[in-house]
Amino acid sequence: MKQSAAFTRSLRWAWAGVRAAVRRERNMKIHLVFTAAVTAAGLLFGISKTEWLVCLIFFALVLGAELMNTAVESAVDLISPEKHPLAKLAKDAAAGAVLVCAFFAAVAGCLIFVPHIWALFVS
């Protein structure tokens, strides 16, 4: 019983972190809009299970990276409220991780969806 209560409490805290990031972070909202748009496009075009798997992996990577970026930025702001080159590096690197994930998600999205879009014009 004790372990399941601790696990449930951990899940609540994790979900609170996700909700806080969605409420406070503009980029998290943007990523969620793109996630919804890609999901709608996937349903519209009837993408394959493999294509869905790729989309889901990139959804998790981008959203997870954005959550980590939020955590790094918050921790750095708490520890170093004044400007410091190492604080800047930590924040820039965390933001860069999100950028890399989002870039490759966009490339994968193009590889998945451009042929479906192209087929609308060719047929």
Short mmCIF file of C-alpha atoms in Angstrom, two decimals:
data_model
loop_
_atom_site.label_atom_id
_atom_site.label_comp_id
_atom_site.label_asym_id
_atom_site.label_seq_id
_atom_site.Cartn_x
_atom_site.Cartn_y
_atom_site.Cartn_z
CA MET A 1 0.00 0.00 0.00
CA LYS A 2 2.75 2.43 0.90
CA GLN A 3 4.53 2.05 -2.42
CA SER A 4 1.39 2.57 -4.48
CA ALA A 5 0.57 5.74 -2.51
CA ALA A 6 4.09 7.04 -3.09
CA PHE A 7 3.82 6.19 -6.78
CA THR A 8 0.45 7.93 -7.07
CA ARG A 9 1.87 10.98 -5.31
CA SER A 10 4.83 11.01 -7.72
CA LEU A 11 2.48 10.85 -10.69
CA ARG A 12 0.49 13.80 -9.31
CA TRP A 13 3.67 15.86 -8.89
CA ALA A 14 4.83 14.97 -12.39
CA TRP A 15 1.46 15.91 -13.86
CA ALA A 16 1.56 19.19 -11.89
CA GLY A 17 4.90 19.92 -13.56
CA VAL A 18 3.44 19.31 -17.00
CA ARG A 19 0.43 21.52 -16.25
CA ALA A 20 2.67 24.29 -14.90
CA ALA A 21 4.85 24.20 -18.02
CA VAL A 22 1.80 24.33 -20.28
CA ARG A 23 0.40 27.31 -18.37
CA ARG A 24 3.67 29.26 -18.10
CA GLU A 25 5.72 28.44 -21.19
CA ARG A 26 4.75 29.90 -24.56
CA ASN A 27 6.90 27.40 -26.46
CA MET A 28 5.21 24.47 -24.72
CA LYS A 29 1.87 25.78 -25.98
CA ILE A 30 3.34 26.09 -29.49
CA HIS A 31 4.64 22.50 -29.36
CA LEU A 32 1.21 21.28 -28.23
CA VAL A 33 -0.47 23.11 -31.12
CA PHE A 34 1.92 21.42 -33.57
CA THR A 35 1.31 18.07 -31.86
CA ALA A 36 -2.44 18.53 -32.33
CA ALA A 37 -1.97 19.63 -35.96
CA VAL A 38 0.23 16.63 -36.78
CA THR A 39 -2.25 14.32 -35.06
CA ALA A 40 -5.10 15.79 -37.13
CA ALA A 41 -3.04 15.45 -40.31
CA GLY A 42 -2.18 11.86 -39.42
CA LEU A 43 -5.85 11.04 -38.98
CA LEU A 44 -6.77 12.87 -42.19
CA PHE A 45 -4.14 11.12 -44.30
CA GLY A 46 -4.48 7.73 -42.62
CA ILE A 47 -0.76 7.36 -41.93
CA SER A 48 0.61 3.89 -41.21
CA LYS A 49 1.35 2.42 -37.77
CA THR A 50 5.05 2.92 -38.39
CA GLU A 51 4.47 6.57 -39.31
CA TRP A 52 2.37 7.00 -36.14
CA LEU A 53 5.19 5.46 -34.12
CA VAL A 54 7.67 7.96 -35.54
CA CYS A 55 5.28 10.82 -34.79
CA LEU A 56 4.68 9.61 -31.23
CA ILE A 57 8.42 9.27 -30.57
CA PHE A 58 9.01 12.81 -31.80
CA PHE A 59 6.05 14.14 -29.80
CA ALA A 60 7.64 12.64 -26.68
CA LEU A 61 11.13 13.90 -27.55
CA VAL A 62 10.08 17.48 -28.25
CA LEU A 63 7.66 17.80 -25.33
CA GLY A 64 10.10 16.06 -22.98
CA ALA A 65 12.94 18.32 -24.12
CA GLU A 66 10.75 21.38 -23.57
CA LEU A 67 9.93 20.19 -20.05
CA MET A 68 13.64 19.65 -19.34
CA ASN A 69 14.41 23.11 -20.76
CA THR A 70 11.82 24.60 -18.42
CA ALA A 71 13.36 22.74 -15.47
CA VAL A 72 16.90 23.87 -16.34
CA GLU A 73 15.84 27.49 -16.84
CA SER A 74 13.91 27.53 -13.55
CA ALA A 75 16.77 25.95 -11.60
CA VAL A 76 19.34 28.30 -13.12
CA ASP A 77 17.16 31.33 -12.37
CA LEU A 78 16.81 30.18 -8.76
CA ILE A 79 20.50 29.46 -8.27
CA SER A 80 21.90 32.36 -10.27
CA PRO A 81 19.46 35.29 -10.47
CA GLU A 82 22.29 37.52 -11.67
CA LYS A 83 23.76 37.15 -15.15
CA HIS A 84 26.62 34.67 -15.35
CA PRO A 85 28.29 33.08 -18.41
CA LEU A 86 27.74 29.54 -17.07
CA ALA A 87 24.08 30.26 -16.36
CA LYS A 88 23.72 31.52 -19.93
CA LEU A 89 25.46 28.42 -21.27
CA ALA A 90 23.16 26.10 -19.29
CA LYS A 91 20.03 27.89 -20.48
CA ASP A 92 21.22 28.18 -24.08
CA ALA A 93 22.24 24.50 -24.21
CA ALA A 94 18.86 23.41 -22.82
CA ALA A 95 17.07 25.57 -25.41
CA GLY A 96 19.39 24.14 -28.07
CA ALA A 97 18.33 20.62 -27.12
CA VAL A 98 14.71 21.57 -27.79
CA LEU A 99 15.70 23.14 -31.11
CA VAL A 100 17.55 20.00 -32.24
CA CYS A 101 14.59 17.77 -31.31
CA ALA A 102 12.10 20.10 -33.01
CA PHE A 103 14.24 20.37 -36.15
CA PHE A 104 14.48 16.60 -36.59
CA ALA A 105 10.77 16.24 -35.77
CA ALA A 106 10.05 18.67 -38.60
CA VAL A 107 12.30 16.73 -40.97
CA ALA A 108 10.56 13.47 -40.03
CA GLY A 109 7.20 15.20 -40.45
CA CYS A 110 8.15 16.27 -43.96
CA LEU A 111 9.28 12.75 -44.83
CA ILE A 112 5.97 11.37 -43.59
CA PHE A 113 3.50 13.99 -44.82
CA VAL A 114 4.93 15.45 -48.06
CA PRO A 115 4.23 12.22 -50.03
CA HIS A 116 0.63 12.22 -48.72
CA ILE A 117 0.18 15.89 -49.66
CA TRP A 118 1.87 15.34 -53.02
CA ALA A 119 -0.54 12.50 -53.77
CA LEU A 120 -3.46 14.93 -53.47
CA PHE A 121 -2.12 16.98 -56.37
CA VAL A 122 -0.84 14.14 -58.55
CA SER A 123 -3.95 11.95 -58.53
#
